[in-house]
XYZ file of C-alpha atoms in Angstrom:
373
model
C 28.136 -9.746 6.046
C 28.641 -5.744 5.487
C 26.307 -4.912 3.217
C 22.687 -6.882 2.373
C 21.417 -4.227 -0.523
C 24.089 -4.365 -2.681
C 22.990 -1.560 -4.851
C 23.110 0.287 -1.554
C 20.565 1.870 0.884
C 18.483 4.333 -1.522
C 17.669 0.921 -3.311
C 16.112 -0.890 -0.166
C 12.318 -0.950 -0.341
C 12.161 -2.567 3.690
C 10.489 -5.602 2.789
C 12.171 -7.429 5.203
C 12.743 -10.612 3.323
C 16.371 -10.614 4.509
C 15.167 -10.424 8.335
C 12.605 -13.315 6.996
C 15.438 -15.572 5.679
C 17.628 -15.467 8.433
C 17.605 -18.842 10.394
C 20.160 -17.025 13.207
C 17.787 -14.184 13.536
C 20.957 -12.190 12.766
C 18.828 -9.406 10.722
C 16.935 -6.824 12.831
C 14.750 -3.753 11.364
C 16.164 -0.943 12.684
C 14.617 2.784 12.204
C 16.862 5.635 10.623
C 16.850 9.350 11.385
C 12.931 9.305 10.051
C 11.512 6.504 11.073
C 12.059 4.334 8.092
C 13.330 0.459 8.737
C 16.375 -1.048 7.547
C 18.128 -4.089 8.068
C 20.735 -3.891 10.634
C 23.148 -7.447 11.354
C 24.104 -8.552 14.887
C 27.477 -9.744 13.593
C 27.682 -11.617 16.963
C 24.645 -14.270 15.263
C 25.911 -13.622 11.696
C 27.560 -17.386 10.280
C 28.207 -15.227 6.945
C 25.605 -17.626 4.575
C 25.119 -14.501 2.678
C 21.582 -15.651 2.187
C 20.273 -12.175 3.431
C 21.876 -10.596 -0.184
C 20.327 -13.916 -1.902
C 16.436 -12.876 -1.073
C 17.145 -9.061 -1.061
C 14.826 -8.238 -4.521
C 16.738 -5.276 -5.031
C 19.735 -7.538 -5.713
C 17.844 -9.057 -8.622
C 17.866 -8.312 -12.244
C 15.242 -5.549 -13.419
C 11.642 -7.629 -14.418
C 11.044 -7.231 -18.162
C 8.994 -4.299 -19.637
C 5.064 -4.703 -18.364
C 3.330 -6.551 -20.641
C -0.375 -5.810 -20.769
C -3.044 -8.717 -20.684
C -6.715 -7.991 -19.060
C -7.461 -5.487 -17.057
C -11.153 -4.276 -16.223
C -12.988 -1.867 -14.118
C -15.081 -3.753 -11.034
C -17.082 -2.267 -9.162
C -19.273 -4.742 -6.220
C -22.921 -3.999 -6.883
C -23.559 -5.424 -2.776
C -24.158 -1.857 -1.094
C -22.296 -2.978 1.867
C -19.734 -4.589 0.380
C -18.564 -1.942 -1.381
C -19.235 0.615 1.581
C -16.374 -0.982 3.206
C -14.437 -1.116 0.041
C -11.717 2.033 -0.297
C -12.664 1.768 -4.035
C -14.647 -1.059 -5.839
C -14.171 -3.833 -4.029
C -11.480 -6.329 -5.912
C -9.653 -7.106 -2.954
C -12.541 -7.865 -0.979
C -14.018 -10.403 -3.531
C -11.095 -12.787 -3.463
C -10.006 -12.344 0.084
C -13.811 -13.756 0.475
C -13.169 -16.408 -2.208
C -9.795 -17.503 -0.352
C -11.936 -17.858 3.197
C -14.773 -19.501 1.575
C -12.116 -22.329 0.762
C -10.412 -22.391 4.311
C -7.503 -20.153 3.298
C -5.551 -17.172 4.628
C -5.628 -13.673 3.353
C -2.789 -11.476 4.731
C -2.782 -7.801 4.642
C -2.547 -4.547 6.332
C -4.173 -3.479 9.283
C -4.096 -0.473 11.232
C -4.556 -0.496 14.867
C -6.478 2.104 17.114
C -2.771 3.533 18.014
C -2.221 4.027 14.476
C 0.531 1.305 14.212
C 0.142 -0.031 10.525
C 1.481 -3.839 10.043
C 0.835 -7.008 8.240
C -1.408 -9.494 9.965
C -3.382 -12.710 8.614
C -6.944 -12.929 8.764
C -8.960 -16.464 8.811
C -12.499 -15.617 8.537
C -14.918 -12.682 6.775
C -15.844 -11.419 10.250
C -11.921 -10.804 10.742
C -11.435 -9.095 6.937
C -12.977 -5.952 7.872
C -9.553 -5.366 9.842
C -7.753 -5.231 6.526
C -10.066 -2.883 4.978
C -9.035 0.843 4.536
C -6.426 2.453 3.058
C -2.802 2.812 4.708
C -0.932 4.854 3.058
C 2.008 4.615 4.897
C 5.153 1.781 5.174
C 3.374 -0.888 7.091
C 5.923 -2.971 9.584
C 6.307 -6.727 7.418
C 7.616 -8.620 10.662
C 7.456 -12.480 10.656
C 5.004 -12.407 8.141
C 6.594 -14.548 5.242
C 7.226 -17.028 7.381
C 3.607 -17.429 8.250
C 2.451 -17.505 4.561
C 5.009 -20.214 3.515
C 3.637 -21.974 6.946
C 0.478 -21.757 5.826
C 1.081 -22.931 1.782
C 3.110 -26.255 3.097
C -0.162 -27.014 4.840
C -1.559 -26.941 1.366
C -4.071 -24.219 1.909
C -4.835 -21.170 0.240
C -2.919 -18.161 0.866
C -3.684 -14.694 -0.470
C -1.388 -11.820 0.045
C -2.339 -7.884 -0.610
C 0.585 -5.793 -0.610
C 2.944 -3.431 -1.972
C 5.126 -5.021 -5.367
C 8.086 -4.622 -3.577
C 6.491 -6.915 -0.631
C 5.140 -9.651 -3.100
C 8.638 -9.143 -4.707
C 9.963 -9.673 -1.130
C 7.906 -12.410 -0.250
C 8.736 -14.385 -3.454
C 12.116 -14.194 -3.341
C 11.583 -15.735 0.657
C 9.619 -18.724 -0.827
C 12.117 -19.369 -3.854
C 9.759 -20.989 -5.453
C 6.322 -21.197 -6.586
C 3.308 -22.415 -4.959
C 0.102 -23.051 -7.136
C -1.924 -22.671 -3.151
C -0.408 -18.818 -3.626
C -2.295 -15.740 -4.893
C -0.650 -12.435 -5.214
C -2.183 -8.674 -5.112
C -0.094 -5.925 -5.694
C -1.144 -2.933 -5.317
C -0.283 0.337 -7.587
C 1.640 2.330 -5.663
C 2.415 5.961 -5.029
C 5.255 5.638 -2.371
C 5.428 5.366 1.623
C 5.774 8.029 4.052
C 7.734 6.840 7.507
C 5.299 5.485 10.366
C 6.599 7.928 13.174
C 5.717 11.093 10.934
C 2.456 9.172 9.970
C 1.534 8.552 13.748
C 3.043 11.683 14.983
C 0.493 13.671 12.588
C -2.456 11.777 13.802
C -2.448 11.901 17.509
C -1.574 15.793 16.716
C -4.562 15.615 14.670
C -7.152 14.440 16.788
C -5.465 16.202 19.686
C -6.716 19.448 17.694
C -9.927 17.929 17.037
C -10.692 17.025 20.087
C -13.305 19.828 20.943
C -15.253 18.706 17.786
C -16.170 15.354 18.668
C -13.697 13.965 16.206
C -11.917 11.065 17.857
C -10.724 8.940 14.906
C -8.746 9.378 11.314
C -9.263 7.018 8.239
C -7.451 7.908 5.257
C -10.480 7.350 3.200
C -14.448 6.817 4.639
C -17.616 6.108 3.250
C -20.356 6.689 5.447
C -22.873 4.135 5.975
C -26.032 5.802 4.787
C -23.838 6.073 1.465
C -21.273 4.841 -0.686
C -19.471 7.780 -1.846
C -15.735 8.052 -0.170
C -15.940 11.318 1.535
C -12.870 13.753 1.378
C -13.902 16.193 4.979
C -14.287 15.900 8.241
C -17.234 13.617 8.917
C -18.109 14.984 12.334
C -21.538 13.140 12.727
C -19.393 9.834 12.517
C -16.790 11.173 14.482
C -14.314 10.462 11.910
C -11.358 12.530 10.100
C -10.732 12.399 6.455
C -7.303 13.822 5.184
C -8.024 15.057 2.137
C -5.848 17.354 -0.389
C -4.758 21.119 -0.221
C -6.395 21.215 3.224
C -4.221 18.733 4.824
C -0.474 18.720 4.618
C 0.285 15.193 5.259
C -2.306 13.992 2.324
C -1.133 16.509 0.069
C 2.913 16.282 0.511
C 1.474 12.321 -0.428
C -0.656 13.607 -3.085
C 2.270 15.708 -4.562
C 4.738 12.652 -4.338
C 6.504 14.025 -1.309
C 8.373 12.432 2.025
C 8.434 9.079 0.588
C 10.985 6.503 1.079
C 13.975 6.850 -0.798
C 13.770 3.795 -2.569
C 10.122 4.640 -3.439
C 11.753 7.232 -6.327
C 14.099 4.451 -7.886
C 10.896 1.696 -8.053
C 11.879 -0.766 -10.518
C 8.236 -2.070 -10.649
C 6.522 0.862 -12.736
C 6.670 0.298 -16.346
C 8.116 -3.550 -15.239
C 6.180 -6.665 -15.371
C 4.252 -6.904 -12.517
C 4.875 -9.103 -9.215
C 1.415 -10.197 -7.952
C -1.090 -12.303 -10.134
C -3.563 -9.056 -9.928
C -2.774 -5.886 -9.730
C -5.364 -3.131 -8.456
C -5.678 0.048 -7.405
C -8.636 3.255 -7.992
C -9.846 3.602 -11.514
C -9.284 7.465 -12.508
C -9.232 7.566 -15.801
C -12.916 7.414 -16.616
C -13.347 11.041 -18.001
C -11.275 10.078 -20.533
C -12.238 6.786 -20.978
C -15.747 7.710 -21.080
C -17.332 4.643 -20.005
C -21.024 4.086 -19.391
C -20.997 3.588 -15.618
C -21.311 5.331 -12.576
C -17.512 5.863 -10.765
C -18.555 7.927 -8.150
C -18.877 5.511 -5.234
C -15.494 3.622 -5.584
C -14.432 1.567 -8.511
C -11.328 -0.807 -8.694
C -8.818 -0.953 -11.689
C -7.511 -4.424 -12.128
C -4.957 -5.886 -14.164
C -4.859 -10.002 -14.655
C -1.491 -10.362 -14.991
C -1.043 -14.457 -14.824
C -2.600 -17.517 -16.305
C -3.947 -17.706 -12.260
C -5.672 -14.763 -12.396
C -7.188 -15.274 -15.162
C -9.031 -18.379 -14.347
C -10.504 -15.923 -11.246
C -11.825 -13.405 -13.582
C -15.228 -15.594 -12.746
C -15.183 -13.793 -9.263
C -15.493 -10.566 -10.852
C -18.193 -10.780 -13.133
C -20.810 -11.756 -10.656
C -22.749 -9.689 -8.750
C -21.103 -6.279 -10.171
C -20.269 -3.858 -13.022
C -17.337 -5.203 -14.398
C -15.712 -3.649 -17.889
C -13.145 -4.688 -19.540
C -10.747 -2.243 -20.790
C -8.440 -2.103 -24.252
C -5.068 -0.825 -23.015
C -3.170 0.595 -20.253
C -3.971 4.046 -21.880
C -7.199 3.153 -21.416
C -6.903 2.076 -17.648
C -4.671 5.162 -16.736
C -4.273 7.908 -19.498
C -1.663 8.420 -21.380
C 0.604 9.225 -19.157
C -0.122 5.724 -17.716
C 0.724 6.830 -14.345
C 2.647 4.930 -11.230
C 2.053 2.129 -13.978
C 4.268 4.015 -16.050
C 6.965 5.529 -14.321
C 8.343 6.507 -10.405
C 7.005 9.720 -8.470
C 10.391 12.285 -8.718
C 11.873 13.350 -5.642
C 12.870 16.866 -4.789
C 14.532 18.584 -1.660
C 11.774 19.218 -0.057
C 11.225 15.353 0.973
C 14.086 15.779 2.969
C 12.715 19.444 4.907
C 9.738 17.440 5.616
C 11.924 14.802 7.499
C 14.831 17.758 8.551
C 11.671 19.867 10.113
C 9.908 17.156 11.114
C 13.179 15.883 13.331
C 14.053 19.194 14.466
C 10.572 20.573 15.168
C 8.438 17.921 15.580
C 4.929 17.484 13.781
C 5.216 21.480 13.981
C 7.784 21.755 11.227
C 6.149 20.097 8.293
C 2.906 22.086 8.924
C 4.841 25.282 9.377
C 6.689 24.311 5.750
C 2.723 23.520 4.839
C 1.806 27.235 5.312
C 4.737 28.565 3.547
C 3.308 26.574 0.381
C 0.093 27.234 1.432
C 0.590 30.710 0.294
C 2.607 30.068 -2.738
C -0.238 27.900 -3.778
C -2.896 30.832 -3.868
């Protein structure tokens, strides 16, 4: 087998179903120039099945245009719950739904060396590890193989992840399982997870002498809800936050993503998971009558299966429905709508970063920095 993306390598997201599929372990994630994985083939295991190009999404025929259904703004009216939400809570309610029923939730967790992967979690005392944002490519691993364990057992599996994963992850299964629920999330794009770490320990490194000892990409302090965008040194916690920070804001500004980030086929496209969800922004156009400022979650019901879950929403919270997808993100209708674009500098980010270290994209920070005053 030469080639497993056949649209080539700008076109593979890394969701790893191909190293998933394998049988003869033939597939390997290997990291390029900036960190990013890609399949690599031990041609020494290969038998040649092509079933590596069979599960490869990108391979696939483009979804049809999105259709929109439901969608709603939630926001958890349980203080705590949604102090340990990044925005409203959605995911959090039916992760606990899934675990009140003896399920599975998989997800992303970040560990304290700032290694961001997928793991599965079995109980509520274990969700709190997949709360947070990440916004970085997390590492897939075995990971589909333990959520199609876990639906032959007949149990309830719930997966929170990027389209291109649940994308990924279907195209594993090759079928559908009515034990499966699906959140994908809407997506920006995904910096490498060397750059991602590489900034961090640089980070704290710096911060040191100020007591601050750990990095979140978003925090909401216990004594209150609202997500706070500084340095929280009384916690002891950094928060990258935009203009000030020049890994946030190269994110912010749609820059140093993966290449296959800028060619998504999933904006504007019908959607892979059951729910979709991400931050509600668009409420000062929208104008509704609630109170956004401590979090709230956007969330689109995009299947017949989601929609018999709505129920888990409307308890216990604010929950809104909304008219359109101009309603739920502007008229521009956002990563919903269309791909970040891609410039040169994603690739000085990565050419500095390579050459310089973590030194070069802050230098290249400065320098625009200046031009934005």
């Amino acid at each position: 087998m030469k080639d497993i993306c056949l649209k080539g390598k700008d076109y593979c997201s890394g969701c790893e179903a191909c190293a998933n599929a394998c049988s003869h372990n033939a597939v390997s994630m290997k990291a390029d120039w900036r960190g990013f994985l890609y399949p690599s083939i031990d041609k020494d295991k290969c038998v040649d099945c092509g079933l590596c190009q069979k599960v490869c999404p990108a391979n696939k025929d483009a979804n049809a245009t999105f259709l929109f259904r439901e969608a709603a703004v939630y926001i958890d009216k349980d203080a705590q719950k949604l102090q340990r939400a990044s925005s409203g809570g959605a995911f959090g309610a039916v992760a606990r739904y899934v675990l009140a029923q003896g399920g599975v939730v998989f997800g992303c967790s970040m560990d304290e060396e700032y290694n961001v992967k997928f793991i599965s979690v079995r109980s509520e005392e274990e969700l709190k590890k997949l709360h947070g944002s990440k916004y970085v490519q997390a590492k897939v691993g075995m990971i589909y193989r333990e959520v199609k364990d876990v639906l032959k057992t007949g149990r309830l599996a719930l997966i929170c992840a990027c389209p291109c994963h649940i994308a990924g992850l279907k195209s594993y299964l090759h079928k559908d399982y009515d034990n499966l629920i699906t959140i994908d999330l809407i997506c920006h794009g995904v910096p490498s997870q060397p750059y991602f770490r590489d900034y961090v320990k640089d980070l704290l490194s710096r911060k040191a002498k100020t007591g601050i000892t750990t990095f979140r990409f978003r925090y909401k302090p216990e004594t209150c809800c609202k997500t706070l965008h500084t340095t929280s040194s009384k916690k002891n916690v950094y928060v990258g936050f935009y203009n000030k920070d020049y890994y946030m804001t190269y994110f912010l500004w749609g820059k140093g993503y993966r290449d296959s980030c800028y060619k998504c086929s999933y904006p504007g496209a019908e959607r892979e998971g059951d729910f979709t969800i991400g931050d509600f922004w668009n409420n000062e156009k929208a104008k509704l009558p609630i109170d956004v400022s401590n979090g709230s979650s956007l969330i689109f019901f995009n299947t017949e299966k989601a929609q018999k879950l709505k129920n888990l929403f409307e308890e216990n919270s604010t929950f809104v429905p909304l008219k359109s997808l101009t309603e739920a993100m502007g008229p521009d209708k956002g990563q919903m709508g269309h791909p970040c674009k891609n410039d040169i500098r994603s690739k000085i980010i990565y050419v500095l970063y390579k050459c310089l270290g973590i030194r070069g994209p802050k230098l290249l920070f400065k320098l625009d920095q200046l031009r934005m005053r």
